[in-house]
Amino acid sequence: MAAAARPLYLLEVEYDGKLGRAVLKLYDAESQKLVEVPDASGHKPYFLTDLSPEELLREHPELFKHGGFDHIEVVEKYDPLRDENVLMTKVVARDPLSVGGSRGAMREVLKDHAWEARIRYHHCYIYDLGLVPGMPYVESNGALKAVEVEVPENVVQELEKLYGSDEELFRRALEWAKLFQAPVPRIKRVAVDIEVYSPEPNRVPRPLEAPYPVVAVSFWASDGLRRVLLLRRPELGEPPKLDDVEYFASERELLRRAFEIISQYPLVLTFNGDAFDLPYLRVRAQKLGFAEEEIPIEWRPGADKAQVKGGLHVDLYRFFINRSMKVYAFGNKYREGRSLDEISGALLGVGKVKLDKHVSEAGYEELARYSLRDAELTFMLTQFNDELVMKLIVLMMRISKLGIEDLTRHNISTWIRNLLYFEHRRRGYLIPNESDLKRLKGQTDTKAVIKGKKYLGAVVIDPPTGIFFNITVVDFASLYPSVVKKWNLSYETVRCVHEECRSAVIPGLSHWVCRKRRGIMSEVVGFLRDFRVYIYKKLAKSEKDPVRRGHYDVVQSALKVFINASYGVFGAETFPLYCPPVAEATTALGRYLLVQTLLRALELGLPVLYGDTDSLFLWNPSPQKLEELVSWVSRELQVDLDVDKSYRWVAFSGRKKNYVGLLSDGTVDAKGIVGKKRNTPEFIKSYVMQIMDLLGKAGDIEQLDNAISELKRLTHEYYSKLRRKEVLLNDLVFKVALTKPLASYVKNTPQHVKAARQLQRHGVRVEVGDIISFVKVRGGEGVKAVQLARIDEVDSEKYIEHLRTATEQILEALGTSFEEVVGGAQLM
DNA sequence: TAATTCGCCCCGCACG
DNA sequence: CGTGCGGGGCGAA
């Protein structure tokens, strides 16, 4: 009898050029090794065309002579844009490059007659075999079989309630549930970090030139390995005996040992290893005469990606700078940061080892500690909170159907695109041709408020000025995804082909929506939303078992990432399923719902003070009327309106997206005020923070009165400090990001650009994404990079103006003003 | 290869 | 020199 097959988790699929077929990379949790399984199905690259075989022969005979041509077949597909079945010719190739990506590739021959020709082959393979990365499989006779996943009874019951009336929908929902319920493996992995000698402290050497020796390579792994490999250098004297440190007389020996360790792990983690550590190691090894087979690192120049032979490489830098991850999964905790120090500081509470000199000047012990900490932090980013990040990655792989290397290197639009393509293939839908889609669905109905935008977005209600007590905020639970689900929005259903659907108009637009067919996007988003709102968010709270509860929380966070971006991608021109009517129908219905609810609230005698996109601020609502509003929305508009939060008071400055309130749990909630923005100097931030503390203690009118007089005192104190120049230069620094290359600021020269150019003149390299620190000074350009400035040059008047605006947003709401507070101060 | 619009604030620049 | 508009950055949703 054969041994019981053990589960292998599919982590990645690649095309192997030498083998001429796809190779699956699976993780065997028992042996903790990566298993590579070449395709056994004979699957080949292909694309589709609307030209018949006869037309192809007649009009494109050269196609059949192409070196990569294999054969053609006629296949039937469902065309969602036209709501009809169509016959397409499948052009099968010998290798992916012949389909596209090489000169004279077959898709170039057919141009606009080529469908599904821009899909990367390894993705195409995943779709066609219905494989789900992140899921467990067993190998049986060379083929992979999905491991049966049990869905808990309570989840099945909930799905019964939601979809029980439609057998097919219920079946699909169960399939989705398996992705969320399957166990998540703990993957053996090692974090790697290197340090490089450099004679110029301010320059990071280019990895593809790798001009200087590697002096340290550190490892921190899940199996307990902590190791620093150090290069002996005569100038550092006799090396001390240190725990976890190995010394090497030559860089060659050091690299050999480093490669040996790297090759022992199925998964290698780095922080910026794509752009630095791994290519540096590779090029360095080449320079030292290593043979190709002795170097376990490959470099993909087109993708700027470093790969580990026989393993997988995740560059956490690329994953953590992903905006969706920052905002939704990690609540913007590390919004300032792009560096390991800032991200680990925010998420782990631990930063890098501080070095007061350059790496090249550090002694052995210092260098070892510094380097090992980097490897440790990199590893810990995947380890904290019971491997939260690893679990999120695996869950998002299952939702997006992307392998681990693709998922961690690409943004949300790629994730959603891949998920939708997979869904198309699963159903036998033809994936629309971009030019076709744009021609049929490329036009909008509305004009945006902001110049340069494509369509009208959300409504924001003009707030009053002043303090209001006892405010309840109601909001629609994930408004846009709800709209997409409920109104059947999808690229093929908005402005569908049916005459009889044209009467189903979207309020305020000329677009109509299909009544005959369920939209593919509507269904997918609907599932993800329902799973999050009705199942996993609830289970993440109610589940008794802490391990399962933790898992449910990961599931709901992973779902949140997809749900929140599912509307935006349709308004993004770079998205292959770009469909502005879907995006503008979504916002139009959002506006409709908010306005209808507002009108109903007013009819009920509920005063509405403010609202933004999906929320309404109700002033002192009676519980009965509130309940009436919620049930009316549920009954008449058929969406969920929830009580989101309640404030003891809210101070509105009279500006939109700008208010401060005291929540019923005693925390201060400040939105949009300049004192909180990250480019605001610390001096002003600290002032605003103190005001927040003050307001946090003021629960009622009387306490608030006291707080206001204390606030006036505080304002005056800060004002005087500025006047008397009793402020540290560092506290006056504006930190502004350079969002594009220095040379491309041609229309204007903003202040941070002036400062950046000063730095450049002083030989400092300035790049896109750098945060420029500058202060405002008298005379000259009006600004100086902080490195070049002295405290006595500072322009106090400018800072007083900044203090004024920061203050006014709060003071005006409280019924006083900056002038009133500092009035008379001029006499000092 | 890249999710959206709305809104606030400061500044730079052109125009009168 | 004042004014208005657009560029630029950052946040709210």
Short mmCIF file of C-alpha atoms (C1' of nucleotides) in Angstrom, two decimals, chain A residues 614 659 678 737 739-740 745 748 752, chain C residues 5-13:
data_model
loop_
_atom_site.label_atom_id
_atom_site.label_comp_id
_atom_site.label_asym_id
_atom_site.label_seq_id
_atom_site.Cartn_x
_atom_site.Cartn_y
_atom_site.Cartn_z
CA ASP A 614 -21.03 57.09 3.10
CA TYR A 659 -13.18 68.19 12.51
CA ARG A 678 2.94 64.35 8.30
CA ALA A 737 8.03 63.77 -0.20
CA THR A 739 6.84 62.43 -5.73
CA LYS A 740 8.56 62.71 -9.11
CA TYR A 745 9.28 70.04 -11.80
CA ASN A 748 6.58 75.41 -10.58
CA HIS A 752 10.78 71.09 -1.09
"C1'" DC C 5 -5.54 80.02 -10.70
"C1'" DG C 6 -3.01 75.88 -10.95
"C1'" DG C 7 0.73 72.78 -9.08
"C1'" DG C 8 1.94 70.01 -5.41
"C1'" DG C 9 1.34 67.24 -1.25
"C1'" DC C 10 -1.43 65.02 2.00
"C1'" DG C 11 -5.50 63.37 4.00
"C1'" DA C 12 -10.85 61.57 4.17
"C1'" DA C 13 -13.76 58.46 2.39
#
